[in-house]
PDB file of C-alpha atoms and ligand atoms in Angstrom:
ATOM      1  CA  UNK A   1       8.377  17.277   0.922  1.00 92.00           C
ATOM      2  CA  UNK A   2       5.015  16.260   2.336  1.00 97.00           C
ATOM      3  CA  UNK A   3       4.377  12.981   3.860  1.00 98.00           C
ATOM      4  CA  UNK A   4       1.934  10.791   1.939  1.00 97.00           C
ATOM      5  CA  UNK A   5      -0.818   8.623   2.817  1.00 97.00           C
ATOM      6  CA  UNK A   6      -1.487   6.070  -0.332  1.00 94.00           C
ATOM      7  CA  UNK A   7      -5.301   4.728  -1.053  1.00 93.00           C
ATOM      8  CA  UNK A   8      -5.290   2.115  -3.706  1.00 90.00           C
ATOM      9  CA  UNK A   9      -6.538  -1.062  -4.551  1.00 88.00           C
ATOM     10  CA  UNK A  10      -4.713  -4.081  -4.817  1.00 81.00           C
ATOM     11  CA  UNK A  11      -1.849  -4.160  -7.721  1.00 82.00           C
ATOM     12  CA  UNK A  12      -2.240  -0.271  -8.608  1.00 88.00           C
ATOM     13  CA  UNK A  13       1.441   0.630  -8.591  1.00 86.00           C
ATOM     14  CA  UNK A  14       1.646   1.805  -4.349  1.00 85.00           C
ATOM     15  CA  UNK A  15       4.541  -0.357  -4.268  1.00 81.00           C
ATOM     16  CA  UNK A  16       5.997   1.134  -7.452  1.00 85.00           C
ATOM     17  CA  UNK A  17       5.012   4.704  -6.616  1.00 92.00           C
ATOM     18  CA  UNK A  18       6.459   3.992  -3.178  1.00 90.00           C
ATOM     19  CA  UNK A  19       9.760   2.952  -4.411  1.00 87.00           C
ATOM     20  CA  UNK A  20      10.444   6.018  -6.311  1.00 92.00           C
ATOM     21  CA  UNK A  21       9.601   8.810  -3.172  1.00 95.00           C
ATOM     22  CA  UNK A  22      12.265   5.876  -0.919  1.00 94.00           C
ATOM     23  CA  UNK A  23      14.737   7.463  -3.334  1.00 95.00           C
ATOM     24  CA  UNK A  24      13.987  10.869  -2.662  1.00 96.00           C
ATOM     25  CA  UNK A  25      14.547  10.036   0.627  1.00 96.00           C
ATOM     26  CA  UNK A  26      11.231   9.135   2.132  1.00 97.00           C
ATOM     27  CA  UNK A  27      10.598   6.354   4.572  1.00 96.00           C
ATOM     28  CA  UNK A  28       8.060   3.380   3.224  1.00 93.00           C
ATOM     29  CA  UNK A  29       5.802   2.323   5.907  1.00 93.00           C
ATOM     30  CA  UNK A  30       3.599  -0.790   4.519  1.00 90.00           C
ATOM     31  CA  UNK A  31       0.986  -2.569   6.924  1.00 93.00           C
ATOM     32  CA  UNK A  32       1.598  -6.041   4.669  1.00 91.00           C
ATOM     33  CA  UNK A  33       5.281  -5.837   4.728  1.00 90.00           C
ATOM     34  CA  UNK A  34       5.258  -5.609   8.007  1.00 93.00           C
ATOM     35  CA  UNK A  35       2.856  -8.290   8.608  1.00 95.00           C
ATOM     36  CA  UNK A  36       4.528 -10.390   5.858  1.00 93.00           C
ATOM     37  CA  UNK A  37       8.033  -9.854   8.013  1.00 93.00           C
ATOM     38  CA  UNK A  38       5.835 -11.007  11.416  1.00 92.00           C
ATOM     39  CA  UNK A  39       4.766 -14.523   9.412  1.00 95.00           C
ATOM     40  CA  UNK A  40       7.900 -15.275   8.459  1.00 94.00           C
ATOM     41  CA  UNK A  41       9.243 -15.514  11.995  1.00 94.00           C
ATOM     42  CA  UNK A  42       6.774 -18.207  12.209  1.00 94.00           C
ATOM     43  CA  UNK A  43       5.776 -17.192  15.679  1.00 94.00           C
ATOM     44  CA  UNK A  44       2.149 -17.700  16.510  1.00 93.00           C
ATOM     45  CA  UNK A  45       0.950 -14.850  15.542  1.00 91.00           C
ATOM     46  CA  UNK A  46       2.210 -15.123  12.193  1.00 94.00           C
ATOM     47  CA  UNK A  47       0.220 -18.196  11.561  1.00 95.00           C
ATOM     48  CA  UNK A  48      -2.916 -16.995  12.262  1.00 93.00           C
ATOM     49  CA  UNK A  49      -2.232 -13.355  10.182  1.00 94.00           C
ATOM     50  CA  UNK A  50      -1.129 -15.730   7.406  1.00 95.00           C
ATOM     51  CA  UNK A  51      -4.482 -17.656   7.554  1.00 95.00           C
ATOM     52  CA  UNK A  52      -6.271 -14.100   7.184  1.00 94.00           C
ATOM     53  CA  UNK A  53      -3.999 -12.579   4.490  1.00 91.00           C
ATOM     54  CA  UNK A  54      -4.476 -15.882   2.680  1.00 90.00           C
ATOM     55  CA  UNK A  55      -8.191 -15.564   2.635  1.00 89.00           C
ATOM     56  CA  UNK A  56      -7.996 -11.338   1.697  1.00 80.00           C
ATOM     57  CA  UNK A  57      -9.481 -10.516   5.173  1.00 87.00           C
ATOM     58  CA  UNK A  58      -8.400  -7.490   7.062  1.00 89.00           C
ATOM     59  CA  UNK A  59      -5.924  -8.231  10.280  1.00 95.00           C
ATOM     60  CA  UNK A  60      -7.696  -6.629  13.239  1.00 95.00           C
ATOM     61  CA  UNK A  61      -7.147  -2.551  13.686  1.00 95.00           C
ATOM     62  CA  UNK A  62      -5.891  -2.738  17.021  1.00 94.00           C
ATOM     63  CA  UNK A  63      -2.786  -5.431  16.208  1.00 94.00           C
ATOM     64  CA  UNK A  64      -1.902  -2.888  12.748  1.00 95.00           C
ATOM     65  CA  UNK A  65      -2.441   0.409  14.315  1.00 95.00           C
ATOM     66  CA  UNK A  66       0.263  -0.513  16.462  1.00 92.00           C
ATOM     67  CA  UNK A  67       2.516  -1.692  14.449  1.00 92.00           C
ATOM     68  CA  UNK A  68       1.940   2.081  12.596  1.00 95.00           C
ATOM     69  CA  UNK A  69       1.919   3.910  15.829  1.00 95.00           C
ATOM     70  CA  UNK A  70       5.901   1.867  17.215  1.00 92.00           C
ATOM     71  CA  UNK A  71       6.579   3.247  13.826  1.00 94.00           C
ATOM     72  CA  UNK A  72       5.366   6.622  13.312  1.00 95.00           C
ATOM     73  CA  UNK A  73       6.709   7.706  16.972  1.00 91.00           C
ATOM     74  CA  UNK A  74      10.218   6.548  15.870  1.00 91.00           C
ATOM     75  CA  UNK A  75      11.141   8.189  13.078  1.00 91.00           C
ATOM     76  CA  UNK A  76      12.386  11.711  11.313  1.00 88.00           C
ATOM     77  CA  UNK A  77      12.096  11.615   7.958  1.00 93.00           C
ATOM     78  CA  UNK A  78       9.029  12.240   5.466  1.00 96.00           C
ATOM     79  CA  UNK A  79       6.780   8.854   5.302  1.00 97.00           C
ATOM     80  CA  UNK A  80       5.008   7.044   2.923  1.00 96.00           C
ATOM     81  CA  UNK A  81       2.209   5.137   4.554  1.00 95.00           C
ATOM     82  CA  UNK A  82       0.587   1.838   2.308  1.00 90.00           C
ATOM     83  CA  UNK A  83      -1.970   0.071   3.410  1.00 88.00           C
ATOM     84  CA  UNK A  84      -2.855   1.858   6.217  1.00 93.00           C
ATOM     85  CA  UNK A  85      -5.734   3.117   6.571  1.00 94.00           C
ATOM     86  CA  UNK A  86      -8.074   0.541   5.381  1.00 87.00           C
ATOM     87  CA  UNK A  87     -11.032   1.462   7.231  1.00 87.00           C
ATOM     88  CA  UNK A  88     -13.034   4.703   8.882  1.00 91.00           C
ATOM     89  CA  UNK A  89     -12.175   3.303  11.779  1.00 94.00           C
ATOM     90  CA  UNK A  90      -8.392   3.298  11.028  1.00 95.00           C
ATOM     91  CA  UNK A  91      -8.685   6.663   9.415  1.00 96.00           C
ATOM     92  CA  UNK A  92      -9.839   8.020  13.121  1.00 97.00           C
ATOM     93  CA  UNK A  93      -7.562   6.255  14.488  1.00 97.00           C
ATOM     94  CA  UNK A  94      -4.700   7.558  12.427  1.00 97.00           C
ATOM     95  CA  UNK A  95      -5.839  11.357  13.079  1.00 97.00           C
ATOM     96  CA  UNK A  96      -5.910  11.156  16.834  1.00 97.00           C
ATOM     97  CA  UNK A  97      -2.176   9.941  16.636  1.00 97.00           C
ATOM     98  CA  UNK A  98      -1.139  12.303  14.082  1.00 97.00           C
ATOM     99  CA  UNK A  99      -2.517  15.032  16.412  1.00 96.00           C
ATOM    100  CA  UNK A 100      -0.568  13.292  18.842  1.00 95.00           C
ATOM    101  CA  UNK A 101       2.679  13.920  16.729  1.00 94.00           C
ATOM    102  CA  UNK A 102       1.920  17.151  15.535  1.00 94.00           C
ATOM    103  CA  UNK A 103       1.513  15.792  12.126  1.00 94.00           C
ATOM    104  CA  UNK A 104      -0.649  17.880   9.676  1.00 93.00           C
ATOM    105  CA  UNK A 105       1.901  18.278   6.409  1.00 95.00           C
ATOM    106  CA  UNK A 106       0.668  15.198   4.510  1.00 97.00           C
ATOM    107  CA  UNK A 107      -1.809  14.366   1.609  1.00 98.00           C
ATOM    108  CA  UNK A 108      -3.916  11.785   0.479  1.00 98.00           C
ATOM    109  CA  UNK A 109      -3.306  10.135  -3.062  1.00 97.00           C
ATOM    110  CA  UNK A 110      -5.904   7.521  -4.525  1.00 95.00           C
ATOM    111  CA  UNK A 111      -4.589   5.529  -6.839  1.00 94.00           C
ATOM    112  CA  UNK A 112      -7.179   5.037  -8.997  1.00 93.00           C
ATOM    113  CA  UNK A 113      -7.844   1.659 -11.223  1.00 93.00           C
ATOM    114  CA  UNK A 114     -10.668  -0.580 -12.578  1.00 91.00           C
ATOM    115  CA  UNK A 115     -10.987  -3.983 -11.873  1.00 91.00           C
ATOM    116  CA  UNK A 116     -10.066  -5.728 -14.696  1.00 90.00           C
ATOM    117  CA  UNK A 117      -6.853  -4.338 -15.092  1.00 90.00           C
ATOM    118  CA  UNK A 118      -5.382  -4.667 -11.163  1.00 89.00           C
ATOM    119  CA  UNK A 119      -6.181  -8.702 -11.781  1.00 92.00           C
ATOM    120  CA  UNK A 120      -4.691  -8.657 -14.625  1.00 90.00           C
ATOM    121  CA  UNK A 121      -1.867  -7.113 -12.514  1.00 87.00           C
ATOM    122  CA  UNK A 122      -1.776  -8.905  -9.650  1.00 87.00           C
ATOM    123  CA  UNK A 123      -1.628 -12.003 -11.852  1.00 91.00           C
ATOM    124  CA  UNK A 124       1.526 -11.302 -13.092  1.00 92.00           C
ATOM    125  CA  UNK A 125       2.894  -9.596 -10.109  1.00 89.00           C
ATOM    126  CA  UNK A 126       6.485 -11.164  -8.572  1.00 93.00           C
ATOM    127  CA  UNK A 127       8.460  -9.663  -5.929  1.00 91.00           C
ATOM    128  CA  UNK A 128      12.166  -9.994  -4.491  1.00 93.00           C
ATOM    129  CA  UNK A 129      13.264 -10.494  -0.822  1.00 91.00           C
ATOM    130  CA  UNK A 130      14.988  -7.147  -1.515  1.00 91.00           C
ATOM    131  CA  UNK A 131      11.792  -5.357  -1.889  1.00 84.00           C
ATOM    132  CA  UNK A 132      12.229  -5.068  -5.469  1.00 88.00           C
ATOM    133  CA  UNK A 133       8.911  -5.546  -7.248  1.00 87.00           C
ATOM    134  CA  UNK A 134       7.713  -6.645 -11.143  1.00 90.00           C
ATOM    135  CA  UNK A 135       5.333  -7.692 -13.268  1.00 89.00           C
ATOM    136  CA  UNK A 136       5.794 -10.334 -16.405  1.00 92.00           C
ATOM    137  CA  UNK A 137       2.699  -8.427 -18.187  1.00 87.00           C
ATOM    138  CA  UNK A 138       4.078  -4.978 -18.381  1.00 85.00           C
ATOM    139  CA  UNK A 139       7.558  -4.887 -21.108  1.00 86.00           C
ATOM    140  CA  UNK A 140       8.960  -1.951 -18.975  1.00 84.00           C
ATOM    141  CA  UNK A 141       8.309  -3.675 -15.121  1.00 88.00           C
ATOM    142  CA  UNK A 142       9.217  -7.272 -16.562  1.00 93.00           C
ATOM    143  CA  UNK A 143      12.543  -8.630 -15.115  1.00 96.00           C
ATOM    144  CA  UNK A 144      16.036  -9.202 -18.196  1.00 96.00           C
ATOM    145  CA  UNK A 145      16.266 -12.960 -16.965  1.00 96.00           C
ATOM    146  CA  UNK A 146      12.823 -14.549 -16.285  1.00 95.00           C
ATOM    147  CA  UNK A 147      12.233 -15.306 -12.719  1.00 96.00           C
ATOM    148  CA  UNK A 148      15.491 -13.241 -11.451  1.00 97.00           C
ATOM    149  CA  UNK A 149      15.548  -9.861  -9.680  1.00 97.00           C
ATOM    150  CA  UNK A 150      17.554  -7.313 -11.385  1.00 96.00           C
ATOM    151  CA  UNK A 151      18.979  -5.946  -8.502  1.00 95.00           C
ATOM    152  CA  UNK A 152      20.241  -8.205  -6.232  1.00 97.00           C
ATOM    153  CA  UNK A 153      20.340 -11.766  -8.524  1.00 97.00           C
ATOM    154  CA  UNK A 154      17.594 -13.456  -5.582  1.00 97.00           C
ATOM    155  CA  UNK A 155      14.759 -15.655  -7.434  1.00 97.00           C
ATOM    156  CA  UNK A 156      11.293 -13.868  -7.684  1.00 97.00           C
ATOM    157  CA  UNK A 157       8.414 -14.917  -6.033  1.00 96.00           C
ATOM    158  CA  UNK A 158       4.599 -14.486  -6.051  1.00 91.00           C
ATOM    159  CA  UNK A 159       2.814 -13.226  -3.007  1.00 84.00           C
ATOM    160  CA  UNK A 160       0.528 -16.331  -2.273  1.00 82.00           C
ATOM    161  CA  UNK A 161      -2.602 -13.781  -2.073  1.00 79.00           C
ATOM    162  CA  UNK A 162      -1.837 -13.099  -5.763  1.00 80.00           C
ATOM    163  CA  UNK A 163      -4.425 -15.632  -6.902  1.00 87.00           C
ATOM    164  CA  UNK A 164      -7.674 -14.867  -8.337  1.00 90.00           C
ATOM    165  CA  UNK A 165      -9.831 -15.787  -5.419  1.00 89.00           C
ATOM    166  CA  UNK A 166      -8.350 -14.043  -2.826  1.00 87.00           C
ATOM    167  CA  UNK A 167      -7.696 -11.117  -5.333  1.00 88.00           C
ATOM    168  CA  UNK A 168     -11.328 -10.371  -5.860  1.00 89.00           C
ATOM    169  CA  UNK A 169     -11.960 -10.973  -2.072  1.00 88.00           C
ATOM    170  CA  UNK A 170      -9.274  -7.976  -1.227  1.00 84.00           C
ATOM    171  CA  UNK A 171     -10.476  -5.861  -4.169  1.00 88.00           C
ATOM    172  CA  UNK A 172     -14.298  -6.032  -2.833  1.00 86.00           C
ATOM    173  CA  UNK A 173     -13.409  -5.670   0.377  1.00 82.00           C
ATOM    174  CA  UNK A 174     -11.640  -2.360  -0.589  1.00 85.00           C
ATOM    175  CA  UNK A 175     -14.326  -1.049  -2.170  1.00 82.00           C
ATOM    176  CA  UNK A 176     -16.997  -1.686   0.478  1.00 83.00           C
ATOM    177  CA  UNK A 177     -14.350   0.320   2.463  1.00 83.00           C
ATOM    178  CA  UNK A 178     -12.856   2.984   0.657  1.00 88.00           C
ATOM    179  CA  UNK A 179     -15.407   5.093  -0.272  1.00 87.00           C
ATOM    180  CA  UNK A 180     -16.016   6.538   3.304  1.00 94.00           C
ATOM    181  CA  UNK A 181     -12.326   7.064   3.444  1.00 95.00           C
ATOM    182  CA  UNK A 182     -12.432   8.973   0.406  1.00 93.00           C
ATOM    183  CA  UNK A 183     -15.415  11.196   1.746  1.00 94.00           C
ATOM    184  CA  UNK A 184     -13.444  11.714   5.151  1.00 97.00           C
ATOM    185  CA  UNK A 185     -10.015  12.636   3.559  1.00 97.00           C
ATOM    186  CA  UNK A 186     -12.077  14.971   0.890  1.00 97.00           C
ATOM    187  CA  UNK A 187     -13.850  16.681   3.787  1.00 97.00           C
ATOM    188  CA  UNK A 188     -10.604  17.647   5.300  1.00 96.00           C
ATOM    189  CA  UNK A 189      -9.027  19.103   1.950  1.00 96.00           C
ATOM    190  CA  UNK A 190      -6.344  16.494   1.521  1.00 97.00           C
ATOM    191  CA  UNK A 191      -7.833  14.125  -1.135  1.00 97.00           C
ATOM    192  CA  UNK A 192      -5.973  13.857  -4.369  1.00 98.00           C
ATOM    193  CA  UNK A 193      -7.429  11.177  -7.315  1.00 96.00           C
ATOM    194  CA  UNK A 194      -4.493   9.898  -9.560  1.00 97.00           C
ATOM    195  CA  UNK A 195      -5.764   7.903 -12.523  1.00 96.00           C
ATOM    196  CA  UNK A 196      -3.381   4.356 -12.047  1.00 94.00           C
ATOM    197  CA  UNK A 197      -4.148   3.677 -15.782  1.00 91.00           C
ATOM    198  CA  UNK A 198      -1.172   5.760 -16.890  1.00 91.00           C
ATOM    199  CA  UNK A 199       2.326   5.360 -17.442  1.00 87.00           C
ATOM    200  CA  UNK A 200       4.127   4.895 -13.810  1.00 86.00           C
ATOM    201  CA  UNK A 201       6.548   7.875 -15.194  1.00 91.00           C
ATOM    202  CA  UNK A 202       3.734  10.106 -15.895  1.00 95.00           C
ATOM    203  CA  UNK A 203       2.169   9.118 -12.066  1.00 96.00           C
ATOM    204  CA  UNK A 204       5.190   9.539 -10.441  1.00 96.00           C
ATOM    205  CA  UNK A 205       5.789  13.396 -11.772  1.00 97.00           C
ATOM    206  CA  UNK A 206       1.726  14.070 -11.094  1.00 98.00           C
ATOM    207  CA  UNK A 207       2.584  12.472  -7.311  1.00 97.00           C
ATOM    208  CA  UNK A 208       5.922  14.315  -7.124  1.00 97.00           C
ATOM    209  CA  UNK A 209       3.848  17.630  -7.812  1.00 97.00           C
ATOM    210  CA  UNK A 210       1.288  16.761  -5.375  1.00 97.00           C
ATOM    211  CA  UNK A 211       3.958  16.531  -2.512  1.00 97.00           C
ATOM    212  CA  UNK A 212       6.156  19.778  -3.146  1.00 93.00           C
TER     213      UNK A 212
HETATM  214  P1  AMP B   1      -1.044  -5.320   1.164  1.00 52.31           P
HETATM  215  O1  AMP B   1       0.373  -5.783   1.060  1.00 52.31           O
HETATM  216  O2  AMP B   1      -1.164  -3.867   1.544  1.00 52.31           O
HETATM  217  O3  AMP B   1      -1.871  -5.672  -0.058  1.00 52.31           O
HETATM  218  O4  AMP B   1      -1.705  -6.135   2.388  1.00 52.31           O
HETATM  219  C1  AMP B   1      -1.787  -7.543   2.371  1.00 52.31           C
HETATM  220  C2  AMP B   1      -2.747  -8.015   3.455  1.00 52.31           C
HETATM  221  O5  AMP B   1      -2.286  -7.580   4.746  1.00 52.31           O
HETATM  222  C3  AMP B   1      -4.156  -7.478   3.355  1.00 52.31           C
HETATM  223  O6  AMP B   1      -4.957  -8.218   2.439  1.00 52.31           O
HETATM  224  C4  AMP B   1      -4.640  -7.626   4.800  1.00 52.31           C
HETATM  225  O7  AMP B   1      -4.943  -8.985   5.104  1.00 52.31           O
HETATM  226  C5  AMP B   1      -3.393  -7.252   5.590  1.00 52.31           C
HETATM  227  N1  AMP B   1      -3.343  -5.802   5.874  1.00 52.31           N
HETATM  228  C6  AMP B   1      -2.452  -4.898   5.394  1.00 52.31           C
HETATM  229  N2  AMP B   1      -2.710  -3.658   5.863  1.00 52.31           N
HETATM  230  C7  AMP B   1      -3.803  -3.766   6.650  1.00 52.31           C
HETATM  231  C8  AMP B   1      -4.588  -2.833   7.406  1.00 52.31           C
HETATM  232  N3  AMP B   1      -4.304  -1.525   7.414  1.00 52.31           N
HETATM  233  N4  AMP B   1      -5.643  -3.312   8.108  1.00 52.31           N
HETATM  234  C9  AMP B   1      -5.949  -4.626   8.105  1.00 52.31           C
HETATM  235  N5  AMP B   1      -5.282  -5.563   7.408  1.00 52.31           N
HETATM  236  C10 AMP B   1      -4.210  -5.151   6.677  1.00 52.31           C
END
């Protein structure tokens, strides 16, 4: 299988999408988890990335791209990057070090989704400790016991940049930033549009297709 790189907007289903290619074996690389993990040691960088991921501002390229580049040198298996990249400027970056590695199986999906619907999304959005991940508006992602993850029994929580402010700050902020992405991964043949609308079923088949 191919590696992936994911392009989405906030609340499209990466973290869903990712969950299913971890089964089939592929490692999940996210830029927020990893920052999330880095706040919660409470160390002094943490505070100030949580006083920029509160306010759905970018953490500076140079403090991600290595977290992605300790990673991407480490391991053997196929990846799943999300998150990362979020600029042109990451996007370059991310090519000289996959030239680095000898990387060139991997393809870009863009999850694809209006507005209106991510909020709506990110609105209901709670998550588990265990990396688990659902949403109270959608019958088939909604937890059995309100407020309890299926899978391990932990309480569910909401990321505290799931609010409506710093929602629409993230979502314009990816779109003043995507769209050269886009153009960049299109002009290299590796672009693949995936309309996020659908059924997560019916996006994970059209994914796993993408990646054979
Ligand atoms: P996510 O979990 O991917 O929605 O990311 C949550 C937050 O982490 C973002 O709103 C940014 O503040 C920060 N972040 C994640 N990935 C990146 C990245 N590649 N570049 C800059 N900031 C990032």
């Amino acid at each position: 299988m191919k590696n992936v790189i994911f392009i989405a907007p906030p609340a499209a289903g990466k973290g869903t999408q990712s969950s299913m290619l971890e089964s089939l074996g592929y490692i999940h690389i996210s830029t927020g988890d990893m920052l999330r993990e880095e706040i919660k040691t409470e160390s002094s960088l943490g505070k100030e990335l949580k006083e920029i991921m509160d306010k759905g501002l970018l953490v500076s390229d140079d403090i991600v791209f290595e977290l992605i580049n300790n990673k991407l040198s480490s391991i053997d298996k196929p990846f799943i990057l999300d998150g990362f990249p979020r600029s042109l400027n990451q996007a370059y970056m991310l090519n000289d070090l996959f030239n680095k590695l000898n990387i060139d199986n991997y393809e870009v999906i863009y999850l694809d989704l209006d507005m209106e619907v991510a909020l709506k999304r990110a609105l209901g959005r709670l998550t588990c400790s265990c990396g688990a991940s659902y949403n109270i508006y959608d019958d088939k992602l909604k937890p059995s016991v309100d407020g309890i993850c299926d899978k391990c029994g932990k309480e569910l929580t909401k990321r505290s940049d799931d609010n409506e402010e710093s929602f629409n700050k993230r979502f314009q902020t990816f779109i003043d930033n995507t769209k050269p992405i886009k153009d960049y991964y299109e002009s290299l043949n590796k672009l693949h549009i995936v309309d996020a609308k659908k059924d997560s079923k019916e996006i994970s088949d059209i994914i796993i297709d993408i990646l054979k």
